[in-house]
XYZ file of C-alpha atoms in Angstrom:
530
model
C 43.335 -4.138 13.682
C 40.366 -5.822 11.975
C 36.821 -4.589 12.531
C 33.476 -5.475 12.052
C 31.504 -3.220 9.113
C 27.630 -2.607 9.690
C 26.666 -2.235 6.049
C 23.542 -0.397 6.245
C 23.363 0.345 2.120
C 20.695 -1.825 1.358
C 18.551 -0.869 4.321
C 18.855 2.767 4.297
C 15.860 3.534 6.187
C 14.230 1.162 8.637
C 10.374 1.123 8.491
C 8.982 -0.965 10.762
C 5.733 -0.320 13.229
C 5.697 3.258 11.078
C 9.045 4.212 12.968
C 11.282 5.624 10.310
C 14.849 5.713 11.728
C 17.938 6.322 9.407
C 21.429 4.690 9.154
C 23.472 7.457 10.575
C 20.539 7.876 13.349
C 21.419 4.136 14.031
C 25.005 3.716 13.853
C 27.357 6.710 13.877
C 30.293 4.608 15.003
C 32.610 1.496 13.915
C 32.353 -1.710 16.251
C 36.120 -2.835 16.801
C 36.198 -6.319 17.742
C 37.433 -7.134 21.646
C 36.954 -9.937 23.875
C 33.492 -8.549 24.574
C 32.625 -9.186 21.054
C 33.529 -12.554 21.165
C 29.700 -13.947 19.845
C 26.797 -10.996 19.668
C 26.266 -7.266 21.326
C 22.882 -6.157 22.167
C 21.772 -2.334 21.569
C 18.122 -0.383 21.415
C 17.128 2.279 19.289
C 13.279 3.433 20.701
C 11.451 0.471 19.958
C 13.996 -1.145 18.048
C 16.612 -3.661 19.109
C 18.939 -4.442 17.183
C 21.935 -7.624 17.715
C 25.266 -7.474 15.992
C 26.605 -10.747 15.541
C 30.900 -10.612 15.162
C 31.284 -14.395 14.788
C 33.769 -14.338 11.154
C 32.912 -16.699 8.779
C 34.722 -18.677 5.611
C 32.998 -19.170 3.098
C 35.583 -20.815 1.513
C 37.919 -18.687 0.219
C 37.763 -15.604 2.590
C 36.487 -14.660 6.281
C 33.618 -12.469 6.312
C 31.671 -10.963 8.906
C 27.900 -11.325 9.559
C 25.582 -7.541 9.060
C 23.558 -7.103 11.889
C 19.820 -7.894 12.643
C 17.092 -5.610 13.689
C 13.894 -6.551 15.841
C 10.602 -5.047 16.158
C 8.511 -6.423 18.585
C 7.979 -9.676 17.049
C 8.916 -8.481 13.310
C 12.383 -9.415 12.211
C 14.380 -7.717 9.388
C 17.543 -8.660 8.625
C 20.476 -6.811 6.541
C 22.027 -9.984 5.293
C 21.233 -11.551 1.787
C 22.724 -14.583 2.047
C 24.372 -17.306 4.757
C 26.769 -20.185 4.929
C 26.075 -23.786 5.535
C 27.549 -26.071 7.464
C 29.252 -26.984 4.465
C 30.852 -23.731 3.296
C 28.485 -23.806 0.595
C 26.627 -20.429 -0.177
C 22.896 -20.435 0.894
C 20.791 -17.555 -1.020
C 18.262 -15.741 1.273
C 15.750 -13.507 -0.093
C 13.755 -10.469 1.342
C 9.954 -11.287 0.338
C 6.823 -8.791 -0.634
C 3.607 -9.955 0.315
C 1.139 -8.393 -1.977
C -2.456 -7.897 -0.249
C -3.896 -7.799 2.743
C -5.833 -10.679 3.762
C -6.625 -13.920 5.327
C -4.297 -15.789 2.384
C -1.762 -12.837 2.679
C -1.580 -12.968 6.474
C -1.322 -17.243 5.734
C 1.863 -16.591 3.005
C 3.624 -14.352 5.745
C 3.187 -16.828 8.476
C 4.624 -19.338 6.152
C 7.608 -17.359 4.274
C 8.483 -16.456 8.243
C 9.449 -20.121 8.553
C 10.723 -20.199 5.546
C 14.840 -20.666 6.231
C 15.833 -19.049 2.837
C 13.513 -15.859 4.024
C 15.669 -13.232 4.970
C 12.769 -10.870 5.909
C 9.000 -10.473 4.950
C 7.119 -7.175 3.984
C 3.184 -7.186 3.310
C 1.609 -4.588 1.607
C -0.765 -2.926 2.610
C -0.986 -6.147 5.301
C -3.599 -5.302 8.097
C -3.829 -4.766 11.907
C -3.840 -8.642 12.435
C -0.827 -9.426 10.079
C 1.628 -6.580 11.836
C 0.294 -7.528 15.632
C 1.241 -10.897 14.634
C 5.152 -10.253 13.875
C 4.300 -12.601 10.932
C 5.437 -9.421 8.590
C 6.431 -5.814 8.394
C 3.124 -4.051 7.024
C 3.423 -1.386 4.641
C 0.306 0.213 4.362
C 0.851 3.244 2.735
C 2.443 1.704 -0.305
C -0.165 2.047 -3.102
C -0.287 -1.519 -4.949
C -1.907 -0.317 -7.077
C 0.702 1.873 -8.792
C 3.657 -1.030 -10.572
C 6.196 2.146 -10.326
C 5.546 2.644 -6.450
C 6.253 -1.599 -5.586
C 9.096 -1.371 -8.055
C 10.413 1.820 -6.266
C 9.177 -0.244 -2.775
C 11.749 -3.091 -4.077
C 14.422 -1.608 -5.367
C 14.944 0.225 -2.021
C 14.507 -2.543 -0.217
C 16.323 -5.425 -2.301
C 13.547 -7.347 -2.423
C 14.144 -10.443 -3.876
C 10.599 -12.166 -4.541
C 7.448 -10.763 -4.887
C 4.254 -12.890 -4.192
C 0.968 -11.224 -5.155
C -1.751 -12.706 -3.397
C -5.085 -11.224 -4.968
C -6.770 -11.457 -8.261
C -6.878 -7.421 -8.692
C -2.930 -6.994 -9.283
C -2.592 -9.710 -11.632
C -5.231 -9.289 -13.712
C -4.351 -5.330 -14.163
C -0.587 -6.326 -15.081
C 1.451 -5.699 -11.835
C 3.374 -9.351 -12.676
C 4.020 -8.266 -16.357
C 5.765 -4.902 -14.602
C 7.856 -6.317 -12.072
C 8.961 -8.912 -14.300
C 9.815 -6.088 -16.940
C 11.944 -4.583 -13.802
C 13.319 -7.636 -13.263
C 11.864 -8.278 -9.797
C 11.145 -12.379 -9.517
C 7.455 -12.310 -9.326
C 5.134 -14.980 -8.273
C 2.127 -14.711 -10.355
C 0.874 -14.381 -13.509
C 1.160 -11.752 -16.248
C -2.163 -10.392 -17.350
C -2.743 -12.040 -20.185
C -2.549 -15.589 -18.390
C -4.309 -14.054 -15.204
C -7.189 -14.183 -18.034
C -7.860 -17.968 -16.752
C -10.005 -16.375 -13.809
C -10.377 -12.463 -14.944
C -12.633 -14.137 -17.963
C -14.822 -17.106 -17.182
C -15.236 -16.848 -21.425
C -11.549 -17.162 -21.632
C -11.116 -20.116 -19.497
C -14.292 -21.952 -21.374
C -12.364 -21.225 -24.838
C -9.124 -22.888 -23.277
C -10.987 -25.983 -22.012
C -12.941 -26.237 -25.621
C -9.533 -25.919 -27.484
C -7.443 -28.463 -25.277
C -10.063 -30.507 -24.331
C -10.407 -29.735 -20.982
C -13.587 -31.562 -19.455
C -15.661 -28.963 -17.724
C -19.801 -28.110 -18.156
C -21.421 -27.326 -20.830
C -21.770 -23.492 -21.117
C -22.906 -20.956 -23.744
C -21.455 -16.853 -23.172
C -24.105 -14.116 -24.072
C -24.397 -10.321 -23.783
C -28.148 -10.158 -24.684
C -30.535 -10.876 -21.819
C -32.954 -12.080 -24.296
C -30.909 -14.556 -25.489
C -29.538 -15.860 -22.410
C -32.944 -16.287 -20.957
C -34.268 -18.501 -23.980
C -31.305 -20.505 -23.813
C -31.669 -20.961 -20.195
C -35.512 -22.064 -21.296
C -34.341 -24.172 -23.573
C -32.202 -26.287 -20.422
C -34.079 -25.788 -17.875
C -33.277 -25.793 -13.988
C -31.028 -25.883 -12.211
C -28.477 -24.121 -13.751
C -25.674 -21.598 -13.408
C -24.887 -17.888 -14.556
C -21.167 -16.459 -14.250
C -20.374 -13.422 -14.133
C -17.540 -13.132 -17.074
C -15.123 -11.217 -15.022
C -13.954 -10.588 -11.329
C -17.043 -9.852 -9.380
C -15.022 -10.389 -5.518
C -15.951 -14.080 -5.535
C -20.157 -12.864 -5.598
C -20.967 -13.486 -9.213
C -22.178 -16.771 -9.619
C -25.440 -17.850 -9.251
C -26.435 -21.079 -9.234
C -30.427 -20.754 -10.200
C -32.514 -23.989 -8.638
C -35.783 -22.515 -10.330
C -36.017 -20.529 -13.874
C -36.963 -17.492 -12.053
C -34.289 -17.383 -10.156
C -32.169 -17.976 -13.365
C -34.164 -15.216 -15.404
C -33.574 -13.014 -12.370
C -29.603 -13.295 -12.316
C -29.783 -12.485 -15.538
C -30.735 -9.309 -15.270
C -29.501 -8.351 -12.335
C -25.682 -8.823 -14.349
C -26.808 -7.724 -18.020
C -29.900 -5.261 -17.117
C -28.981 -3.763 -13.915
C -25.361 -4.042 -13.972
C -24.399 -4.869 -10.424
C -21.497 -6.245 -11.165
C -20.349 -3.700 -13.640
C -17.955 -4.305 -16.573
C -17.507 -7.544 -14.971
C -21.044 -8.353 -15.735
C -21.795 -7.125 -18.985
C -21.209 -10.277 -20.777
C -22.167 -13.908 -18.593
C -21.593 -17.562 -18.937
C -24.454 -19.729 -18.596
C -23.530 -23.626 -17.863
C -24.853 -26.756 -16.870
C -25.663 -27.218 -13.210
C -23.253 -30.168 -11.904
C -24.484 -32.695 -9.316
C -21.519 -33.833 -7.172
C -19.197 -33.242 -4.455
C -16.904 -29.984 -5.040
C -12.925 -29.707 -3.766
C -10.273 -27.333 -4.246
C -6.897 -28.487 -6.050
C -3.910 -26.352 -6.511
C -0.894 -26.714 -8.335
C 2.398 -24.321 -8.609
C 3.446 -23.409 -12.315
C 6.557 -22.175 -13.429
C 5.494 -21.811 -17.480
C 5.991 -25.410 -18.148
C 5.915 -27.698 -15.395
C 3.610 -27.809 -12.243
C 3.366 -29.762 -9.089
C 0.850 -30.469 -6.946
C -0.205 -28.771 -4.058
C -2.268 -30.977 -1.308
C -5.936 -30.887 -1.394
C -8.350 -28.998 0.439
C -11.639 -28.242 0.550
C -13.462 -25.058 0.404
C -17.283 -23.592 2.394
C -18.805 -21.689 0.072
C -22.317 -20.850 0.734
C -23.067 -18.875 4.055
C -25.092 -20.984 5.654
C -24.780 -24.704 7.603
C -25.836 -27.193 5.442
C -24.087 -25.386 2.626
C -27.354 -23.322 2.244
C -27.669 -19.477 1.751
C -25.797 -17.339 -1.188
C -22.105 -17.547 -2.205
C -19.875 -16.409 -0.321
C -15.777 -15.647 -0.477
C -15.608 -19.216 1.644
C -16.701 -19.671 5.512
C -14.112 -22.308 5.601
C -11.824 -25.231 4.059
C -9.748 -28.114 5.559
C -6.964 -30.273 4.310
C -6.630 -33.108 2.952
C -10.201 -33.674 1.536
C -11.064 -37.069 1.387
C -12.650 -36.457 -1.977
C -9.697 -36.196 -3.638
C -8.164 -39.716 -3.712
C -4.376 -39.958 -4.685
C -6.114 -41.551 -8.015
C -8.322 -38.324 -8.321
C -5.666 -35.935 -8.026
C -3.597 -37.676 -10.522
C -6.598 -37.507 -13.259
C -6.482 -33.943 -12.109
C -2.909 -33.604 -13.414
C -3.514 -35.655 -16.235
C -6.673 -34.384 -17.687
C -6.797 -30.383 -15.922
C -3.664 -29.156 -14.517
C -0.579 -29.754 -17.176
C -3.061 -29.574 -19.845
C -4.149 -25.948 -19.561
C -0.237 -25.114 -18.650
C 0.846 -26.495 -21.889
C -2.384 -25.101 -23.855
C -1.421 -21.495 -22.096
C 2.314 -22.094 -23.127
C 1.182 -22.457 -26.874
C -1.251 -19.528 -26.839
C 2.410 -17.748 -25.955
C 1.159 -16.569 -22.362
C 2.799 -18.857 -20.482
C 1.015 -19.378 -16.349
C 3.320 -18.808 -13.685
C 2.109 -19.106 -10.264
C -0.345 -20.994 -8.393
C -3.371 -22.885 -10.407
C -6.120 -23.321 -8.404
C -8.838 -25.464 -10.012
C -12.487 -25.086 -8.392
C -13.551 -29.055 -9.515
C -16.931 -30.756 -9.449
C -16.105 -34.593 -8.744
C -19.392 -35.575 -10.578
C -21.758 -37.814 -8.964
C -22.524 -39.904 -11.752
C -19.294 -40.506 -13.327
C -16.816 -40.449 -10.083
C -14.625 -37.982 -12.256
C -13.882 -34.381 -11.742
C -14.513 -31.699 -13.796
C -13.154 -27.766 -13.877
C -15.977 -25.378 -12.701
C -13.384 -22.822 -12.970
C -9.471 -21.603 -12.362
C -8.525 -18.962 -9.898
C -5.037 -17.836 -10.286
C -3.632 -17.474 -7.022
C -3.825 -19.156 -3.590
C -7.734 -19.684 -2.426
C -8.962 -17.987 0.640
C -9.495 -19.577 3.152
C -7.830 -22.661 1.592
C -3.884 -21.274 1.714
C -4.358 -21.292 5.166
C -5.258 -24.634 5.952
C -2.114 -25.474 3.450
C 0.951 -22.804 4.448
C 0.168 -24.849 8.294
C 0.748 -27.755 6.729
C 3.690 -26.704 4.531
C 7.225 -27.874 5.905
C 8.525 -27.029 2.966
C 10.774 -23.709 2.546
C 7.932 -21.714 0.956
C 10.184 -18.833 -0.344
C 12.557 -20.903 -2.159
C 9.759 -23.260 -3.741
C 8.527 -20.132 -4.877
C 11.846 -18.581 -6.317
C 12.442 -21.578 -7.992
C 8.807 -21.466 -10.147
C 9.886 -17.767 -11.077
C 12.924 -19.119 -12.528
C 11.297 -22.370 -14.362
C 13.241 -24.664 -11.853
C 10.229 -26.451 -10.431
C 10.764 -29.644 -12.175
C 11.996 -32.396 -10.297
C 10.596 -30.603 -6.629
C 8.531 -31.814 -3.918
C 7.107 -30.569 -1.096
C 6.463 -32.101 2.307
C 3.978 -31.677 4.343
C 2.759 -32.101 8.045
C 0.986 -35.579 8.577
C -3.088 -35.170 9.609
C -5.483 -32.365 9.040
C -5.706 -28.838 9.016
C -9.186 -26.863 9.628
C -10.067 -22.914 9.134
C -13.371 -21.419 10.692
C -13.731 -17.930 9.267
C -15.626 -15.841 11.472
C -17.598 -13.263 9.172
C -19.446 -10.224 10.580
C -22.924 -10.102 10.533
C -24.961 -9.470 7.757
C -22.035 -10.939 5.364
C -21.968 -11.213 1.913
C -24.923 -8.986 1.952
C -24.201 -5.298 3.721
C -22.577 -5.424 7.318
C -21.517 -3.379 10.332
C -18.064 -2.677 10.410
C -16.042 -1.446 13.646
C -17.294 -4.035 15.703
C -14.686 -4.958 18.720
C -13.431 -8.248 19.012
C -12.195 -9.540 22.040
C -9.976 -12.240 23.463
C -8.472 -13.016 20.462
C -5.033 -14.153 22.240
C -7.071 -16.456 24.798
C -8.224 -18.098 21.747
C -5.008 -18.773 20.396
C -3.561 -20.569 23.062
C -6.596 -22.560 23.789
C -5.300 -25.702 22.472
C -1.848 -26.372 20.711
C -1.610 -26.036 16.982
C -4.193 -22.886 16.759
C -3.277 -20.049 14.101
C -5.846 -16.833 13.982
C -5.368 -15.438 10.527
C -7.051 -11.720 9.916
C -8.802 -11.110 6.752
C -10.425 -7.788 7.793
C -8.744 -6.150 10.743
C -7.942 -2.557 11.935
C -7.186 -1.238 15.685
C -9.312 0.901 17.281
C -8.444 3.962 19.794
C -8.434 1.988 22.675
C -5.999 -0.390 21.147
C -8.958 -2.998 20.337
C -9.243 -5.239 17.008
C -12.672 -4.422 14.918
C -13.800 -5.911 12.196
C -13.509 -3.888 9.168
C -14.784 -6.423 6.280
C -16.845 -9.207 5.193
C -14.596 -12.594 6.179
C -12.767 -11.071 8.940
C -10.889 -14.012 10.534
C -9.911 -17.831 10.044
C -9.960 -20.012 12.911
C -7.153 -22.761 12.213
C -6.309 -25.377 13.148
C -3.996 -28.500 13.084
C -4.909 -32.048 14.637
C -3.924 -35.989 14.518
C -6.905 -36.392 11.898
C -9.984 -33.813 10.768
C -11.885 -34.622 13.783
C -9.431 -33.316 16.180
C -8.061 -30.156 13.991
C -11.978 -29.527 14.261
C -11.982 -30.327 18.309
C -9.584 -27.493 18.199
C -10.942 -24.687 15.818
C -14.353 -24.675 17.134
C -12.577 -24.385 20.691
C -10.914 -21.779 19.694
C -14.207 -20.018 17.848
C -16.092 -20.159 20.992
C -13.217 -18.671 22.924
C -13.745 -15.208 20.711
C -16.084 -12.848 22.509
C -17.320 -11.273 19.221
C -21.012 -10.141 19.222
C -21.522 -8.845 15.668
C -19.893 -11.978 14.188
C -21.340 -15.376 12.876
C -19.681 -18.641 11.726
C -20.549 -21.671 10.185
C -20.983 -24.565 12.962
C -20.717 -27.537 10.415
C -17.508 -27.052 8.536
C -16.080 -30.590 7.633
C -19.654 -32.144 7.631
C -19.369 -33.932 4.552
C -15.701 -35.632 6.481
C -17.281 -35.697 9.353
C -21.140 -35.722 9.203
C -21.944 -37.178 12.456
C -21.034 -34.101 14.672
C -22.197 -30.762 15.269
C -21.204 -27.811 17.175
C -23.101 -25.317 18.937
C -22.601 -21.869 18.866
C -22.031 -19.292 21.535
C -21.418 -16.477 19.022
């Protein structure tokens, strides 16, 4: 008699919700096939439940049998690495790591969920928000940090793609290591991470391949720097060289405020290492708007356009901040823009990095000025990895199978793709606790987050800075602590529907922007209840 096999060797310790149960804890018994088994059988382990689907299938050339599927809660993981079409034809599915635990992160597991070629989805160390969500499995305990503990993490686990969501990772080498383990890994290796761990770096690129961007001059000498800045005048800009968490620009409207940023980065060393050396450059006038592109070392496609928040205040007024919001498609960005943006930017820094022998793979995302006096955009600088909060106004637009786009850039297959998209807009709100980006309270409780969800149709909380209390309540524990999005017919109605949703939260030691879209949408304003 044939029977059914539950082959639990790739999966040889479940994980999920911090429940650790073991195969032969699980299964300590062959299923023989019957008329009852005609389709699926239903069983629980505590809070697991798992289905085991008999239904044979031919792939072809032989009849197989399906592995069986395990549910937490909302979390799926599956045991099965690939499927059949309707065709016969082998479909490859792929377990994903989500590296991080953000707003973007919590974004790239609510798309790779949808993803069809996405067998299951793991974030580490994901947050409160992310695993309450069912969007992934969070590992928090695994130490990112460490390229032997997510290699050991994979390995067990078969995971088949690896997307690293932060700067941090990248720019210390965790790419270069899983790629060396040969783990598909989407994101650069250090050396090409460079493009946003150096602001110097990317300035040599742009000078060498002709890369229009401002006019800048690097120094390491306060002296120096200030004479030069003398010499310009105001306004005008000082960088931070390296990663400073998204704080260490300053753009200087007087030349005491200039002198001042100065030596708050060379004297005083706020920023650290990442500080000790600056770029100053020339202050742009114009309109600014994210672009992003996917790279897979030689080719790149385009991303849609969005467009970012930054400064803390309505108006865009205050300091820098991470980004209080973005929305998709900016207007901006006309399809003639974003092709000089490929022309002149994006495949000429991917063929400039090929030559200097790092070649990028992952996302580019290029921070442009679209100058007021020319009409043309120019690169104020490259991050090298999704944008936050920008990947989530674009993985709710993505119809595209996110995982397999993704796969395909590891392996230098991205020629010849496109992606589709959902027609209209998208909006994010990011709710930010008070006091943010200077010092805040953290641990503040946030209610009636699920109200807010289902408020309107189309609504998507991501968390950026999450945890559970005790009493089984979300606080805040960071800066940006969630993004408000939103999908609608056109900008005006994605924004009906975030700010809805915003007003819905009953968070009293939070803040938001009221005026994100403005520059879309100028004539309308929201009051807050915050």
């Amino acid at each position: 008699m044939a029977f059914t096999t539950i082959n639990l060797s790739t999966y040889p310790k479940l994980a999920i919700n911090n429940n650790g149960f073991s195969a032969s804890q699980l299964f300590r018994t062959s299923f023989l096939p019957s008329k009852s088994f005609l389709g699926s059988s239903p069983f629980s382990v505590g809070p697991l439940t798992f289905t085991v689907d008999h239904r044979p299938h031919f792939n072809g050339s032989r009849w197989s049998f399906t592995a069986f599927r395990c549910f937490s809660l909302k979390s799926e993981l599956s045991g099965s690495v690939d499927s059949h079409g309707s065709n016969g034809a082998s479909v490859e599915r792929v377990v994903v790591l989500v590296i991080g635990g953000g707003g973007r992160e919590h974004a790239l597991c609510y798309a790779m969920q949808r993803s069809p070629t996405c067998d299951a989805v793991f974030c580490a160390p994901g947050n409160a928000g992310i695993a309450a969500s069912g969007n992934a499995t969070c590992i928090p305990d695994l130490d990112i940090t460490s390229s032997s503990a997510v290699i050991s993490f994979c390995r067990k686990w078969s995971v088949g793609l690896v997307v690293v969501g932060p700067e941090a990772p990248l720019v210390s080498g965790l790419a270069n290591d899983l790629v060396m383990a040969g783990i598909p890994t989407f994101g650069p290796s250090a050396e090409a991470a460079a493009l946003e761990g150096s602001k110097n770096f990317m300035k040599t690129i742009c000078d060498k391949y002709g890369i229009p961007t401002a006019k800048y001059q690097t120094f390491s000498d306060a002296s120096a720097a200030k004479q030069y800045i003398k010499e310009q005048g105001a306004p005008i800009v000082i960088k931070a060289d390296g990663l400073a968490a998204g704080k260490g620009v300053t753009v200087a409207m007087t030349l005491e405020e200039a002198y001042e940023a100065v030596d708050s980065m060379l004297v005083e060393g706020v920023f650290g290492s990442a500080g000790c050396r600056i770029v100053v450059e020339e202050f742009l006038e114009g309109e600014e708007a994210s672009f992003f592109a996917l790279v897979d070392g030689e080719n790149a496609i385009p991303l849609e356009s969005a467009q970012d928040h930054k400064r803390v205040g309505d108006g865009d007024t205050g300091p820098n901040t991470g980004g209080m919001g973005a929305y998709s498609p900016a207007p901006v960005l006309t399809k003639e823009l974003q092709s000089v943006v490929m022309d002149s930017i994006i495949l000429p820094t991917v063929k400039g990095m090929s030559m200097e022998g790092c070649k990028f793979v992952g996302v580019l995302y290029a921070g442009l000025m679209i100058e007021k006096k020319s009409g043309l955009p120019k690169l104020i600088e490259y991050n090298v990895r999704f944008g936050d909060p920008e990947c989530q106004v674009l993985m709710v637009r993505l119809e595209s199978d996110l995982a397999k786009v993704l796969l395909a850039a590891c392996r230098g297959e991205l020629k010849g793709v496109t992606l589709d998209w959902s027609p209209g807009s998208a909006m994010v709100v990011v709710m930010a606790s008070k006091g943010y980006p200077g010092s805040y309270e953290k641990g503040t409780v946030i209610r009636n987050l699920e109200e807010a969800e289902h408020v309107a149709p189309s609504v998507k909380i991501f968390h950026a800075g999450t945890a559970l209390d005790s009493d089984g309540n979300f606080v805040a524990t960071g800066g940006r602590v969630l993004g408000i999005t939103s999908k609608g017919k056109d900008l005006e109605e994605a924004r009906d529907k975030a700010y809805l949703a915003v007003e819905e939260i009953n968070w009293p030691g939070g803040f938001y922007r009221k005026d994100i879209g403005w520059r879309a949408l100028p004539q309308k304003q929201f009051a807050s209840n915050a």
